[in-house]
Amino acid sequence: MRSVNSTESALSRQWHTLLTERAPEVPELAEAVRSGLSVASPYNPEVPLPISPVLLSRRTADEVAHAGREVVRLAVEECMRRTSSPRRLAHLLGIEPSPLLSERESYNRWAASQARPDIVVSQGVPKVLECNIGSAIGGIEDLARLDPLLWGSSAAEKFRREHGVRSGRTVQARRELLTRIARDRGALGRLRMGIAGHSEATFAEVVEDAAAHGIDAFFVELEDLTEDGGLRRGSEPPMDLFLQKFIAAGAYRDGEPMAALEAAVDRDSTFVANPDLSSLFSSKTVLAWLTSSAEDLPERDRRTIQRHVPWTAELQDSRVVYKGVRQELLPLVLRDREELVLKPVDGFGGHGVVVGRTTGEAEWAAAVDDCLKERYIVQVYTHPDTFSLSCWHGPSATHELLDTAAVISPFVIDGQVTGYLARTGSLIGSGGVISAETGALASVFVVD
């Protein structure tokens, strides 16, 4: 794999050296980071634990931000070109409309106000693998815990004296966005915001930040919610906002009680962030639409797609233009196995992904046959450049500098990039996919 940038690698080596010079602090820092990561989900101890941030030069960070922001914009515009009706869009995408899907423009105008596109830097060029639009995007709460740990180390203090370096402000930016939404909808006085997601501990920093800025934020269980002039928890006053930090489709599959949320959306009372239209914008099918529509778009948008969106097509018996040649898709998929990857259109966390170069010919053919029965896209596999990270391996209690693959995700809040998240890991033994099971979350700092 190619190292992303010699300057960035040199900076990472410097941070690692500063940690090495403070070796007695390293196990304590590693344990604090591990504990922070374990709040929202179990951390695999066999995966090397990043105890330094992914360091991006301002130039790399700016191009990653540009790619993420522009592809999210283009994905939304592509959907709206095809139809202005959310229910019609669900039909075009082959998705059963959710009971939470609204047709109200006043509600749906916020559907793309939060996003976290997943990006791989390949040969120095950011490539957007998926858009992840909506409030259920992960990582914001993790960075609220991890960033202060890294900033608080003595290694970071010395590094900052020598370099201009910054991290994100995504918790603050999201709070400002949600406040604006509530005020726009007529909320007065001190705001009340319920939050539902993995666990109460996950949102401790978010609740603390909200309280410091005039918002009563609190964790709620779905079974405790009712709707009476707004979402309520028991006999408490109605909420102005409800931050939905879970994917609605998964909640319905798990049989979670959703009636109160459905009533709030239907009656347009408490604003549920996120509008379910967000999940439609996030479908990987939209990247296939962008691939096929690129030639008909303005030159600026066409160039953005050609540079930053890997070639993508819906997996079906059809004809496509691939490398400038119109041809049958299925023979192409079987022939060019080592260049391609199969992905479920609504999957997340790497589940269901099949990478051709890590799959035998017969196994690939069988996978293609199986995926044709579901809703899948086929995409050109994007081989990631590597980033250097100072890592701790718990079982062996070793500290070393590793070159690791990474997915970089800019947070796009209200149209602006407000910070970055990374998921790092080795592609060896992972099927070519950096997932929650095979990788680890890492902070991203930008060096000016």
Coordinates of C-alpha atoms in Angstrom, one line a residue, residues 163-403:
H163 CA 3.0 22.8 15.0
G164 CA -0.4 24.5 14.3
V165 CA -2.8 21.6 14.9
R166 CA -6.6 21.4 15.4
S167 CA -9.4 18.9 15.8
G168 CA -13.1 19.2 15.2
R169 CA -16.1 20.9 16.9
T170 CA -18.8 18.6 15.6
V171 CA -20.7 18.2 18.9
Q172 CA -21.0 22.0 19.1
A173 CA -21.9 22.4 15.4
R174 CA -24.6 19.8 15.8
R175 CA -26.0 21.4 18.9
E176 CA -26.1 24.8 17.1
L177 CA -27.9 23.2 14.1
L178 CA -30.5 21.5 16.3
T179 CA -31.0 24.7 18.3
R180 CA -31.6 26.6 15.0
I181 CA -34.1 23.9 13.9
A182 CA -36.1 24.2 17.1
R183 CA -36.1 28.0 17.0
D184 CA -37.1 27.9 13.4
R185 CA -40.1 25.7 14.4
G186 CA -41.2 28.2 17.0
A187 CA -39.6 26.7 20.2
L188 CA -39.2 29.3 23.0
G189 CA -37.3 29.4 26.2
R190 CA -34.9 26.7 27.4
L191 CA -35.0 23.7 25.0
R192 CA -35.7 20.1 25.9
M193 CA -34.0 17.4 23.9
G194 CA -34.5 13.7 24.3
I195 CA -31.8 11.3 23.0
A196 CA -32.1 7.6 22.2
G197 CA -29.3 5.3 21.1
H198 CA -26.9 2.7 22.3
S199 CA -26.7 3.6 26.0
E200 CA -27.0 6.5 28.4
A201 CA -23.2 6.5 29.0
T202 CA -22.7 7.1 25.3
F203 CA -24.1 10.6 25.4
A204 CA -22.7 11.8 28.7
E205 CA -20.5 14.4 27.0
V206 CA -23.3 15.5 24.7
V207 CA -25.7 16.0 27.6
E208 CA -23.0 18.0 29.4
D209 CA -22.3 20.2 26.4
A210 CA -26.1 20.9 25.9
A211 CA -26.6 21.8 29.6
A212 CA -23.7 24.3 29.3
H213 CA -25.6 26.0 26.4
G214 CA -29.1 26.2 27.7
I215 CA -30.5 22.9 26.6
D216 CA -32.0 20.3 28.9
A217 CA -30.8 17.1 27.2
F218 CA -31.5 13.6 28.5
F219 CA -31.3 10.0 27.5
V220 CA -34.7 8.2 27.0
E221 CA -35.8 4.6 26.4
L222 CA -38.2 4.2 23.5
E223 CA -40.7 2.3 25.7
D224 CA -41.0 5.3 28.0
L225 CA -42.1 7.7 25.2
T226 CA -45.6 8.9 24.5
E227 CA -46.9 11.6 22.1
D228 CA -49.3 14.2 23.5
G229 CA -48.8 17.6 21.9
G230 CA -45.2 16.4 21.5
L231 CA -43.0 13.6 22.6
R232 CA -43.0 13.1 26.4
R233 CA -41.3 10.9 28.9
G234 CA -44.0 10.1 31.4
S235 CA -45.7 13.2 32.8
E236 CA -42.8 15.5 31.9
P237 CA -43.2 18.5 29.5
P238 CA -43.0 17.8 25.8
M239 CA -39.6 17.8 24.1
D240 CA -38.7 20.3 21.5
L241 CA -36.2 17.9 19.8
F242 CA -35.6 14.2 19.7
L243 CA -32.1 13.1 18.6
Q244 CA -32.5 9.7 17.0
K245 CA -29.1 8.1 17.2
F246 CA -30.2 4.7 15.8
I247 CA -31.2 3.5 12.3
A248 CA -35.0 3.3 12.2
A249 CA -35.0 0.2 9.9
G250 CA -32.9 -1.7 12.4
A251 CA -35.2 -0.6 15.2
Y252 CA -38.2 -1.9 13.3
R253 CA -36.5 -5.2 12.6
D254 CA -35.7 -5.6 16.3
G255 CA -39.4 -4.9 17.3
E256 CA -38.6 -1.7 19.1
P257 CA -41.7 0.4 20.2
M258 CA -41.9 3.2 17.5
A259 CA -45.5 4.3 17.9
A260 CA -44.7 7.6 19.7
L261 CA -42.1 8.6 17.1
E262 CA -44.6 7.8 14.3
A263 CA -47.2 10.0 16.0
A264 CA -44.7 12.9 16.4
V265 CA -43.8 12.7 12.7
D266 CA -47.4 12.3 11.6
R267 CA -48.6 15.3 13.8
D268 CA -45.5 17.4 13.2
S269 CA -45.1 18.0 16.9
T270 CA -41.6 17.2 18.3
F271 CA -39.0 17.3 15.6
V272 CA -37.4 13.9 15.2
A273 CA -33.8 14.3 13.9
N274 CA -33.4 12.6 11.6
P275 CA -36.1 12.8 9.0
D276 CA -36.4 9.3 7.5
L277 CA -35.8 10.8 4.0
S278 CA -32.1 10.9 5.1
S279 CA -31.8 7.1 4.9
L280 CA -33.1 7.2 1.3
F281 CA -30.4 9.8 0.3
S282 CA -27.8 7.4 1.9
S283 CA -28.6 4.4 -0.3
K284 CA -25.5 3.2 -2.2
T285 CA -27.8 2.9 -5.2
V286 CA -27.6 6.7 -5.4
L287 CA -23.8 6.4 -6.2
A288 CA -24.8 4.1 -9.1
W289 CA -27.2 6.8 -10.3
L290 CA -24.4 9.4 -10.1
T291 CA -22.1 7.2 -12.1
S292 CA -24.6 6.8 -14.8
S293 CA -25.8 10.4 -14.8
A294 CA -22.4 12.0 -14.7
E295 CA -22.1 12.8 -18.4
D296 CA -25.4 14.7 -18.3
L297 CA -24.3 17.0 -15.4
P298 CA -22.5 20.4 -15.6
E299 CA -18.8 20.0 -16.1
R300 CA -17.9 20.9 -12.5
D301 CA -20.1 18.2 -11.1
R302 CA -19.1 15.7 -13.7
R303 CA -15.4 16.2 -12.8
T304 CA -16.2 15.8 -9.1
I305 CA -18.0 12.4 -9.7
Q306 CA -15.2 11.2 -12.0
R307 CA -12.5 12.1 -9.5
H308 CA -14.2 11.3 -6.2
V309 CA -16.8 8.6 -6.8
P310 CA -15.6 5.0 -7.6
W311 CA -17.4 3.6 -10.6
T312 CA -20.7 2.0 -9.2
A313 CA -23.6 0.1 -10.8
E314 CA -26.7 -1.6 -9.5
L315 CA -26.1 -5.4 -9.6
Q316 CA -28.6 -6.6 -12.2
D317 CA -28.8 -8.0 -15.7
S318 CA -28.2 -4.7 -17.6
R319 CA -25.8 -2.8 -19.8
V320 CA -23.4 -0.3 -18.4
V321 CA -20.6 2.0 -19.6
Y322 CA -17.4 0.8 -18.0
K323 CA -14.0 2.3 -18.9
G324 CA -15.6 4.0 -21.8
V325 CA -17.2 0.9 -23.3
R326 CA -20.9 0.0 -23.2
Q327 CA -21.2 -3.7 -22.3
E328 CA -23.2 -6.3 -20.4
L329 CA -22.7 -5.9 -16.7
L330 CA -22.9 -9.5 -15.4
P331 CA -20.1 -10.9 -17.7
L332 CA -18.0 -7.9 -16.7
V333 CA -18.5 -8.6 -13.0
L334 CA -17.4 -12.2 -13.4
R335 CA -14.4 -11.3 -15.6
D336 CA -13.0 -8.3 -13.6
R337 CA -13.4 -9.9 -10.2
E338 CA -10.1 -8.5 -8.8
E339 CA -11.1 -4.9 -9.6
L340 CA -14.6 -5.1 -8.0
V341 CA -16.5 -5.3 -4.7
L342 CA -20.1 -6.2 -4.0
K343 CA -22.0 -4.2 -1.4
P344 CA -25.6 -4.4 0.0
V345 CA -27.3 -1.1 -0.9
D346 CA -28.5 -0.5 2.7
G347 CA -25.7 -2.3 4.6
F348 CA -23.4 -0.8 7.2
G349 CA -20.4 -1.8 9.3
G350 CA -18.9 -3.9 6.4
H351 CA -21.7 -6.5 6.7
G352 CA -22.4 -8.4 3.5
V353 CA -19.5 -6.9 1.6
V354 CA -17.5 -9.2 -0.8
V355 CA -14.2 -8.1 -2.1
G356 CA -13.2 -9.8 -5.4
R357 CA -9.4 -9.7 -4.9
T358 CA -9.8 -11.7 -1.6
T359 CA -12.2 -14.2 -3.1
G360 CA -11.6 -17.2 -5.3
E361 CA -13.1 -17.4 -8.7
A362 CA -15.8 -20.0 -7.9
E363 CA -16.6 -18.3 -4.6
W364 CA -17.0 -15.0 -6.4
A365 CA -19.3 -16.4 -9.0
A366 CA -21.4 -18.0 -6.2
A367 CA -21.5 -14.6 -4.3
V368 CA -22.6 -12.8 -7.5
D369 CA -25.4 -15.3 -7.9
D370 CA -26.5 -14.9 -4.3
C371 CA -26.3 -11.1 -4.4
L372 CA -28.5 -10.9 -7.5
K373 CA -31.3 -12.2 -5.3
E374 CA -30.9 -9.2 -3.0
R375 CA -30.3 -5.4 -3.5
Y376 CA -26.6 -5.0 -4.1
I377 CA -24.3 -2.6 -6.0
V378 CA -21.0 -3.5 -7.6
Q379 CA -18.3 -0.9 -7.3
V380 CA -14.6 -0.6 -8.3
Y381 CA -12.5 -1.6 -5.3
T382 CA -10.6 1.4 -4.0
H383 CA -7.2 0.4 -2.5
P384 CA -6.4 2.7 0.4
D385 CA -3.2 4.6 1.0
T386 CA -1.7 4.0 4.5
F387 CA -1.4 6.3 7.5
S388 CA 1.2 6.0 10.2
L389 CA -0.2 5.7 13.7
S390 CA 1.3 5.2 17.2
C391 CA -0.5 2.0 18.4
W392 CA -0.8 -0.1 21.5
H393 CA -1.3 -3.9 21.4
G394 CA -2.9 -4.9 24.6
P395 CA -2.3 -8.7 24.7
S396 CA 1.5 -8.2 24.1
A397 CA 1.7 -4.8 25.9
T398 CA 3.8 -3.5 23.0
H399 CA 3.9 0.1 21.6
E400 CA 4.9 0.6 17.9
L401 CA 4.4 2.8 14.9
L402 CA 2.3 1.1 12.3
D403 CA 1.3 1.9 8.7

